[in-house]
PDB file of C-alpha atoms in Angstrom:
ATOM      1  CA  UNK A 103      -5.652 -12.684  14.906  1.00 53.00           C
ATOM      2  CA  UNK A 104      -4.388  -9.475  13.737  1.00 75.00           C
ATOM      3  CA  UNK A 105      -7.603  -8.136  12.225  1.00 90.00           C
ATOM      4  CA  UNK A 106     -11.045  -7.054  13.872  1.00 94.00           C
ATOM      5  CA  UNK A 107     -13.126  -9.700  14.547  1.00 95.00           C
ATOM      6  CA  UNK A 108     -17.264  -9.878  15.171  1.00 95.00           C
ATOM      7  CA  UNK A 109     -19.141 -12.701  16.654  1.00 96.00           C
ATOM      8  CA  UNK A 110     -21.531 -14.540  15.663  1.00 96.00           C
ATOM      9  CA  UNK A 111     -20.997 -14.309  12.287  1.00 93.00           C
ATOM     10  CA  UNK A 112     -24.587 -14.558  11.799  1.00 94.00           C
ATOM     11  CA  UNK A 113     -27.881 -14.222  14.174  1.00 96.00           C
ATOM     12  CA  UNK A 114     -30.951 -15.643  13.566  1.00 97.00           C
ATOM     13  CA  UNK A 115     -33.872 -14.275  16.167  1.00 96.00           C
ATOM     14  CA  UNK A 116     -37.689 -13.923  16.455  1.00 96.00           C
ATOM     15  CA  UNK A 117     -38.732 -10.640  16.741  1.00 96.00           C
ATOM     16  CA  UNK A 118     -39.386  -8.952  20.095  1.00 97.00           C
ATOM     17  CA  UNK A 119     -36.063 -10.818  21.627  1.00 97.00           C
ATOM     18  CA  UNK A 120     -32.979  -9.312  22.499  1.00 97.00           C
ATOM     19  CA  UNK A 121     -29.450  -9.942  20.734  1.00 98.00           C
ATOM     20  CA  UNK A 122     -26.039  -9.081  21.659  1.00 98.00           C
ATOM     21  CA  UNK A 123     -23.352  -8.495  19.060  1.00 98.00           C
ATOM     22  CA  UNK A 124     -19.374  -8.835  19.812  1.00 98.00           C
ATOM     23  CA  UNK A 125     -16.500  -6.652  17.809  1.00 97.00           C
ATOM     24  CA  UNK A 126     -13.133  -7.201  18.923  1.00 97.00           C
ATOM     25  CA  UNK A 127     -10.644  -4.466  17.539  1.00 96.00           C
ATOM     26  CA  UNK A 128      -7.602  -4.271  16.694  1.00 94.00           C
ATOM     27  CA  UNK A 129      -5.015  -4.306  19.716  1.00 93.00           C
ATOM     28  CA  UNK A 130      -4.334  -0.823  19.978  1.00 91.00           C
ATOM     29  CA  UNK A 131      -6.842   0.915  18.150  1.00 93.00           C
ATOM     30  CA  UNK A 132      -8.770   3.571  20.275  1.00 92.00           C
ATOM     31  CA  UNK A 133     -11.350   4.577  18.139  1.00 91.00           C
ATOM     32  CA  UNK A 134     -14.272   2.243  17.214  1.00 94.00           C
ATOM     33  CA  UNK A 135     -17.411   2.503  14.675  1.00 93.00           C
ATOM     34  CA  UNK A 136     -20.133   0.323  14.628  1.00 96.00           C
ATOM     35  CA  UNK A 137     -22.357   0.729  11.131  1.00 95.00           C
ATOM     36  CA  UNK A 138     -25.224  -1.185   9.549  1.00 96.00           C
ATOM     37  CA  UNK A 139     -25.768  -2.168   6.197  1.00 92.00           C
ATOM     38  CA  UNK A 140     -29.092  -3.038   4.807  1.00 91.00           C
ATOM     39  CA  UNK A 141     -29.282  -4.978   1.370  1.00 86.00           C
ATOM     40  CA  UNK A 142     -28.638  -3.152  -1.430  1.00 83.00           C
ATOM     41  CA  UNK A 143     -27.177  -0.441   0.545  1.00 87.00           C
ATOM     42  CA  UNK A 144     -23.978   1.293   1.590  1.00 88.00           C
ATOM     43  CA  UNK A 145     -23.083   0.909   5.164  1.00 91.00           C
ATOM     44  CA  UNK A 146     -25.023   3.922   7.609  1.00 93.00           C
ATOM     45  CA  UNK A 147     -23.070   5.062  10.400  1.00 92.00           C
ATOM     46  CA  UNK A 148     -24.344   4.115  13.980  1.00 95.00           C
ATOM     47  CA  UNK A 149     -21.961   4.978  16.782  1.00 94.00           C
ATOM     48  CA  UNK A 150     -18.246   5.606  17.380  1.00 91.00           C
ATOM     49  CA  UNK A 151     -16.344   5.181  20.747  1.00 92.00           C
ATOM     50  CA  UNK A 152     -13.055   6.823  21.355  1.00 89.00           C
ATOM     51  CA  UNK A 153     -11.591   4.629  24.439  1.00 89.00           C
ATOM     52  CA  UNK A 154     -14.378   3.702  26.728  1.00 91.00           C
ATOM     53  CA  UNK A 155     -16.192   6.769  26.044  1.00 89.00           C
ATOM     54  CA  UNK A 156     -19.332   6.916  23.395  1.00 88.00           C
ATOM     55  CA  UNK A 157     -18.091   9.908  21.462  1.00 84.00           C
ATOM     56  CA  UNK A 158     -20.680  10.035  18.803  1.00 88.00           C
ATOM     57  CA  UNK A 159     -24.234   8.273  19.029  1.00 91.00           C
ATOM     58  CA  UNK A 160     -26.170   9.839  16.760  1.00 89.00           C
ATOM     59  CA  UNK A 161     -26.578   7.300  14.119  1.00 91.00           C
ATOM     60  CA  UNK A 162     -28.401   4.951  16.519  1.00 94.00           C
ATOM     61  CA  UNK A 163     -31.821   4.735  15.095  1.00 93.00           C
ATOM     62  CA  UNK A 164     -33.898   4.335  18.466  1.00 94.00           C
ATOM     63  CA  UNK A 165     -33.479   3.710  21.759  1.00 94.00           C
ATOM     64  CA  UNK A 166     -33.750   0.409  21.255  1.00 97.00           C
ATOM     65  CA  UNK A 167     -30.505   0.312  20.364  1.00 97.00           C
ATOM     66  CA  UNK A 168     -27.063   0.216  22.856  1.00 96.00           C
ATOM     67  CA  UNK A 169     -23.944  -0.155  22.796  1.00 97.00           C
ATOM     68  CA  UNK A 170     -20.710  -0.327  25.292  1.00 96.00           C
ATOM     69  CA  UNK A 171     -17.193  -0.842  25.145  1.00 96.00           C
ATOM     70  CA  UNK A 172     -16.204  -1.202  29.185  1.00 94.00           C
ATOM     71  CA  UNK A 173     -12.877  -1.108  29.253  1.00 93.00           C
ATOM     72  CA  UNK A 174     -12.126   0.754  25.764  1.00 91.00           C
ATOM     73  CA  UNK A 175     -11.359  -2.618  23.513  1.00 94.00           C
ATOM     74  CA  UNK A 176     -14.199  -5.376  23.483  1.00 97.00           C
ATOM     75  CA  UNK A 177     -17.606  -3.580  22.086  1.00 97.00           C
ATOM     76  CA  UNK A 178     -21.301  -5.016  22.248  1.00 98.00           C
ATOM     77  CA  UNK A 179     -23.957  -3.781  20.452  1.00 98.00           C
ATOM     78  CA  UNK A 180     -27.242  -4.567  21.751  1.00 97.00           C
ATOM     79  CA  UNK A 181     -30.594  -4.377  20.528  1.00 97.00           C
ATOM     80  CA  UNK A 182     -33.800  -5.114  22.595  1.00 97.00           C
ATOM     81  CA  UNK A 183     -37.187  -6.247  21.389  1.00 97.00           C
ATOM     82  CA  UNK A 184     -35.925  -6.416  17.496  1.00 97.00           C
ATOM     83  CA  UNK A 185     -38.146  -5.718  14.815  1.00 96.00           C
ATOM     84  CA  UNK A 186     -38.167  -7.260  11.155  1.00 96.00           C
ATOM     85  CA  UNK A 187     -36.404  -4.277  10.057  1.00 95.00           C
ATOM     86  CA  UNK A 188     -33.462  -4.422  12.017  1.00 96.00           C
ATOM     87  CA  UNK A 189     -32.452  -6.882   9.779  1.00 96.00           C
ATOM     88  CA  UNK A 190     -29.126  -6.208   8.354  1.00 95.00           C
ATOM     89  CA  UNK A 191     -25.276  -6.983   8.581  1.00 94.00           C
ATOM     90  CA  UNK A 192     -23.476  -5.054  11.352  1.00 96.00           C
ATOM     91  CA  UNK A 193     -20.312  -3.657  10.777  1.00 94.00           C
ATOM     92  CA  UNK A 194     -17.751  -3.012  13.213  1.00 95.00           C
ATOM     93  CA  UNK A 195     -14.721  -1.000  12.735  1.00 93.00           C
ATOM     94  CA  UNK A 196     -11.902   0.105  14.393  1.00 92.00           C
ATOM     95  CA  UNK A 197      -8.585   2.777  13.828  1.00 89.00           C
ATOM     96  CA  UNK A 198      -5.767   4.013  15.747  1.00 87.00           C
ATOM     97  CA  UNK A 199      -7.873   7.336  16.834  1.00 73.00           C
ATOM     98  CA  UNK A 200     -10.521   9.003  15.028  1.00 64.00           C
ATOM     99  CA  UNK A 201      -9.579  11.788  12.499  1.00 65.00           C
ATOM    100  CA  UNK A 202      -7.521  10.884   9.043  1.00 63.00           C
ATOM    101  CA  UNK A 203      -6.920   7.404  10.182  1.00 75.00           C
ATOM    102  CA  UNK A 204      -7.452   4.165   7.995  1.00 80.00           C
ATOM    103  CA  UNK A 205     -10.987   2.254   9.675  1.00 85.00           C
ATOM    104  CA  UNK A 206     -10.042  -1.714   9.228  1.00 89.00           C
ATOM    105  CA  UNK A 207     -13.441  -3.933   9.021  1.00 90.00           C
ATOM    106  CA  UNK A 208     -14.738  -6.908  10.713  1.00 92.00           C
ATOM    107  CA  UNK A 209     -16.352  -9.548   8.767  1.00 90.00           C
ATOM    108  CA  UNK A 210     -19.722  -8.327  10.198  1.00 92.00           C
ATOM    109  CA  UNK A 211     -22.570 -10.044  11.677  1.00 95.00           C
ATOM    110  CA  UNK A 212     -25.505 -10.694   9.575  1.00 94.00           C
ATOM    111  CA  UNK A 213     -28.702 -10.682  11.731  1.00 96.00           C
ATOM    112  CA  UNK A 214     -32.128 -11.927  10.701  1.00 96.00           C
ATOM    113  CA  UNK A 215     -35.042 -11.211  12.586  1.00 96.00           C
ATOM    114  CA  UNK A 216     -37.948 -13.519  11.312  1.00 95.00           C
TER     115      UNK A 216
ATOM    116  CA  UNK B  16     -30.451  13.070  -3.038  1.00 63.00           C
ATOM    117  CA  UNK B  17     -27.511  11.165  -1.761  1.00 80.00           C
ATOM    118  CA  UNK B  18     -24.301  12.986  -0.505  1.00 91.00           C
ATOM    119  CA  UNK B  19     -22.623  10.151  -2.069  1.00 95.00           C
ATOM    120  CA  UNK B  20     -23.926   8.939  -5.556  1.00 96.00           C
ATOM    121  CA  UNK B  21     -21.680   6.429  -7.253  1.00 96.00           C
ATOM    122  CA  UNK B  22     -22.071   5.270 -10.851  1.00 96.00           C
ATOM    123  CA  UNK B  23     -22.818   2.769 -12.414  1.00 97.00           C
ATOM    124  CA  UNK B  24     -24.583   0.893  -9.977  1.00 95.00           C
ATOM    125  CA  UNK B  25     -23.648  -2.709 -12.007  1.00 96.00           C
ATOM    126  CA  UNK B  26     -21.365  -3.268 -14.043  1.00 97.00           C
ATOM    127  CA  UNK B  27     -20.151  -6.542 -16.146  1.00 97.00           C
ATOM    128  CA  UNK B  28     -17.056  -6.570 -18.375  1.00 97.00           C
ATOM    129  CA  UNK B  29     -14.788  -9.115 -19.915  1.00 97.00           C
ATOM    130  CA  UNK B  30     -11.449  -9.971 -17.799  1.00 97.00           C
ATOM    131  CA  UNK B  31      -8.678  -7.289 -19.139  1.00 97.00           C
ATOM    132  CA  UNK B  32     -10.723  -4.652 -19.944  1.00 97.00           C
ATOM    133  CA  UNK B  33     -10.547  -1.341 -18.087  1.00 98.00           C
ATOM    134  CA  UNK B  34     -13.004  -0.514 -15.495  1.00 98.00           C
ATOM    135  CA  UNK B  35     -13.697   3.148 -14.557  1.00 98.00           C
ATOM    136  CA  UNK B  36     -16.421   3.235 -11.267  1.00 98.00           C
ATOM    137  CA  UNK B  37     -17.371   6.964 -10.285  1.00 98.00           C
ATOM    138  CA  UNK B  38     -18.031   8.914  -7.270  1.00 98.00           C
ATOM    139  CA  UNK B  39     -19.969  12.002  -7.154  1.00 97.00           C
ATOM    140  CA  UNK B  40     -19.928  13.997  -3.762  1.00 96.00           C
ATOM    141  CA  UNK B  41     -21.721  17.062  -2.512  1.00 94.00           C
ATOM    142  CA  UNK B  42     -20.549  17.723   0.901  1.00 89.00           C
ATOM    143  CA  UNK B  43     -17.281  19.188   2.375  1.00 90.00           C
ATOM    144  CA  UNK B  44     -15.101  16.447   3.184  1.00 92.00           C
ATOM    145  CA  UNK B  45     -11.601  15.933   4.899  1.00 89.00           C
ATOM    146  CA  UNK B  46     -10.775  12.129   3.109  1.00 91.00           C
ATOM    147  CA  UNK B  47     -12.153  10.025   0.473  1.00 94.00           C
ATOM    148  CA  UNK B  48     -11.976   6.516   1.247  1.00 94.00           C
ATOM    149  CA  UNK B  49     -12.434   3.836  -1.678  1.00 96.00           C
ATOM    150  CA  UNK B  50     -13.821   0.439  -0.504  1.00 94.00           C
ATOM    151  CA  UNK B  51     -13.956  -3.074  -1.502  1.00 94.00           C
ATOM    152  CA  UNK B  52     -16.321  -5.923   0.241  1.00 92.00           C
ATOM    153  CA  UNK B  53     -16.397  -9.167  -0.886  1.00 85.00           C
ATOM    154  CA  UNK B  54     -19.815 -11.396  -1.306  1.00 79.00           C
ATOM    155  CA  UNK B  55     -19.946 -12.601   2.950  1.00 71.00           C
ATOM    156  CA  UNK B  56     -19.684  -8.864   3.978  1.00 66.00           C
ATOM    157  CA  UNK B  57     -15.917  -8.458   4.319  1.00 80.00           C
ATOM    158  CA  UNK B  58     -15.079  -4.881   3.861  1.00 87.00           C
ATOM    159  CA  UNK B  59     -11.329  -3.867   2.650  1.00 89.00           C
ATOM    160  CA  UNK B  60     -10.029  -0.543   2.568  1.00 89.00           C
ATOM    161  CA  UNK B  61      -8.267  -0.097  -0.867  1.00 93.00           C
ATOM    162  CA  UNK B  62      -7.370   4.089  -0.928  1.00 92.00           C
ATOM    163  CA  UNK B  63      -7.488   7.023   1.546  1.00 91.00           C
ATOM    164  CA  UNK B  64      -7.005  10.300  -0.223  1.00 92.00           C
ATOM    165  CA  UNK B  65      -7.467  14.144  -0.070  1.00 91.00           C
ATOM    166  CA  UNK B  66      -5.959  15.196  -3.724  1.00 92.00           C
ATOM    167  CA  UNK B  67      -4.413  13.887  -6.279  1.00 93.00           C
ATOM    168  CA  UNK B  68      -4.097  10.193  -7.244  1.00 96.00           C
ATOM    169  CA  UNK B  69      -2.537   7.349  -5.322  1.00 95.00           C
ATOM    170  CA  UNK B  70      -1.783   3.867  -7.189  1.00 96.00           C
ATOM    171  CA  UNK B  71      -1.438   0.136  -5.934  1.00 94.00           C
ATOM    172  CA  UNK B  72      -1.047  -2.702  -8.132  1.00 96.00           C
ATOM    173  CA  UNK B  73      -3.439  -2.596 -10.890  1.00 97.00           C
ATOM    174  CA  UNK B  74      -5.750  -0.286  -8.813  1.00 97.00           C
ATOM    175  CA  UNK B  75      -5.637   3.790  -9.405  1.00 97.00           C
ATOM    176  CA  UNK B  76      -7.678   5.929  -7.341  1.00 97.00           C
ATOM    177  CA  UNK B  77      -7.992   9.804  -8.696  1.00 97.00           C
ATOM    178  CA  UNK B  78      -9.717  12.671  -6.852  1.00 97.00           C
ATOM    179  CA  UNK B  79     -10.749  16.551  -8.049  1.00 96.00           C
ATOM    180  CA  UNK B  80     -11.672  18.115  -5.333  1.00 93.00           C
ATOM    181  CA  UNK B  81     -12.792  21.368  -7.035  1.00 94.00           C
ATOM    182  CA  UNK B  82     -15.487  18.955  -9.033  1.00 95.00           C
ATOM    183  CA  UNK B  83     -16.307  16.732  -6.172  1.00 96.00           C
ATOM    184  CA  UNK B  84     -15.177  14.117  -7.748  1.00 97.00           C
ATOM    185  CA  UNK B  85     -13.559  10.565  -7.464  1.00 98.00           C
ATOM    186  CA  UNK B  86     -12.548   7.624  -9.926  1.00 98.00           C
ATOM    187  CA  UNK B  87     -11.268   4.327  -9.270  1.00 98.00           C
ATOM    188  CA  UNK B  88      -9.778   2.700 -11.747  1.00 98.00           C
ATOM    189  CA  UNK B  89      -8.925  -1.129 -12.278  1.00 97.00           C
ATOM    190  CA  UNK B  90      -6.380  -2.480 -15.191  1.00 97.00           C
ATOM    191  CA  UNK B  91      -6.479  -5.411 -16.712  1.00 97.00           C
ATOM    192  CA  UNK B  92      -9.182  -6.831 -14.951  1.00 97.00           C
ATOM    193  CA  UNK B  93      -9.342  -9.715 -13.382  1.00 96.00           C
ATOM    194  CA  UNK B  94     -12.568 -12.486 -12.189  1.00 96.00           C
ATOM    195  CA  UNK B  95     -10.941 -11.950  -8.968  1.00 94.00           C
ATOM    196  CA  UNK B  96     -12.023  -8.087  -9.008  1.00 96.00           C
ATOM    197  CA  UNK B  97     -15.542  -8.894  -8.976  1.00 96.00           C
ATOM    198  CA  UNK B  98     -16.796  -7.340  -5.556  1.00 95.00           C
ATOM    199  CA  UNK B  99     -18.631  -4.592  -4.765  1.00 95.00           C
ATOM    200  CA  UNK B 100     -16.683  -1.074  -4.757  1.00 97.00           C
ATOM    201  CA  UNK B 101     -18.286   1.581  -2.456  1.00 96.00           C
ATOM    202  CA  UNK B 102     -17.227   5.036  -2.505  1.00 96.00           C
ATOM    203  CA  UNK B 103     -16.779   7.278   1.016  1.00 94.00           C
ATOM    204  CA  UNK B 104     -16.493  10.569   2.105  1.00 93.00           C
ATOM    205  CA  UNK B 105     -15.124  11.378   5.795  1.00 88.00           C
ATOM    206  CA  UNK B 106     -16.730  14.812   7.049  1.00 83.00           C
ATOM    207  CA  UNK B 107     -14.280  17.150   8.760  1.00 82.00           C
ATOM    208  CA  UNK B 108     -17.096  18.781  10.444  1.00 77.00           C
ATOM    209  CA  UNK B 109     -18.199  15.307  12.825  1.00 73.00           C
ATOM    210  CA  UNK B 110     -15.740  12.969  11.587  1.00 73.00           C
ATOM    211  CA  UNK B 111     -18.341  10.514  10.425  1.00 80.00           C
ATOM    212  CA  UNK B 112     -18.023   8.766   7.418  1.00 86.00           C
ATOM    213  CA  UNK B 113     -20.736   8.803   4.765  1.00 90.00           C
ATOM    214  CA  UNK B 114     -21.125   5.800   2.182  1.00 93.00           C
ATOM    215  CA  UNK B 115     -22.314   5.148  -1.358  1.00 94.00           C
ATOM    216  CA  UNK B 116     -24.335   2.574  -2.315  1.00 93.00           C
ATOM    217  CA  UNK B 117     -21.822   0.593  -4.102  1.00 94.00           C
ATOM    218  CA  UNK B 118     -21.033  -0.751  -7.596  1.00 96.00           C
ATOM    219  CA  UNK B 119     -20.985  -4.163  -8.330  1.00 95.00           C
ATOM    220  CA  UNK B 120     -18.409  -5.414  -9.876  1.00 97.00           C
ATOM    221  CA  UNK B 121     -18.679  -8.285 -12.363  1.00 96.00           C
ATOM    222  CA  UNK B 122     -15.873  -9.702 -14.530  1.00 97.00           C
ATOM    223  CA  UNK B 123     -16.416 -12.439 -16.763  1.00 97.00           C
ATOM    224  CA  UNK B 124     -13.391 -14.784 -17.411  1.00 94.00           C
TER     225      UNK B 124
END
């Protein structure tokens, strides 16, 4: 497809385990954004990649949270040992390069950690 | 206090009638980016602006940046508007983009 895409679309998991989430950008697109969005809430930023390259991590809330994009397309985000409160819908994101440039939205992933 | 602070929060109106949604701002930005998501997550992108006003369809999107200040307007709204509209500011500083909370959207056929 043409758009970004994120797999699963939802995650179920107990806490302590470890999860994996997929965003596939847009063809093209150098610059991508992962964010999360707790109920209620607007979307909080949580790391952008330009290329392969994490250019901006700052928004990751602990270090149990990672994420890589290899070969500057594919991204995973990856949280270890998840906690109750992780729960929330991931948001990926992706644009042509960072600066002035429209960001185009996955569906997101909506992970539940019982 | 939020950099971002949208108004109203919810909002229900009959289908034609005129919505006005509001964004407040308090930081320096370099773009204002006007959002709709869908019930399921979905996020489009509806406006990007820096001054002025843009227009598409029935949607307007107005900014002042002396005030800080954004509207998005709808006209003659539709059931099919009802979403939630969030409000965001790009910093030029660190590029990131900061988010409202959102207003939902609720028209009633």
């Amino acid at each position: 497809g043409a758009g970004v895409s994120q797999t699963p679309s939802n995650k179920v998991t107990e806490k302590g385990k470890y999860v994996e989430l997929r965003c596939d950008p847009i063809s093209g697109h150098t610059a991508l954004y992962w964010y999360r969005q707790s109920l209620g809430q607007g979307p909080e930023f949580l790391i952008y990649f330009q290329g392969t390259g994490a250019a901006d991590d700052s928004g990751l809330p602990n270090d149990r949270f990672f994420a890589v994009r290899p070969e500057g397309s594919v991204s995973t985000l990856k949280i270890q040992r998840t906690e109750r409160g992780d729960s929330a819908v991931y948001l990926c994101a992706s644009s042509l390069e960072t600066g002035n440039n429209e960001q185009f939205f996955g569906p997101g992933t909506r992970l539940t950690v019982l | 206090k939020n950099e971002v602070e949208q108004s109203p929060q919810n909002l229900t109106a009959q289908e034609g009638e005129f919505i006005t949604i509001n964004c407040s701002y308090s930081v320096g930005i370099s773009a204002l980016h006007w959002l709709q998501q869908h019930p399921g997550g979905g996020i489009v992108s509806l406006f990007m602006l820096s001054s002025g006003k843009k227009k598409h369809g029935r949607l307007i999107a107005t900014i002042n940046i002396q005030e800080k200040h954004s509207s998005l307007h709808i006209t003659a709204s539709h059931p099919r508007d009802s979403a939630v509209y969030i409000c965001a500011v790009r910093s030029p500083r660190d590029d990131k983009i900061i988010f409202g909370k959102g207003t939902r959207l609720h028209i009633l056929p």
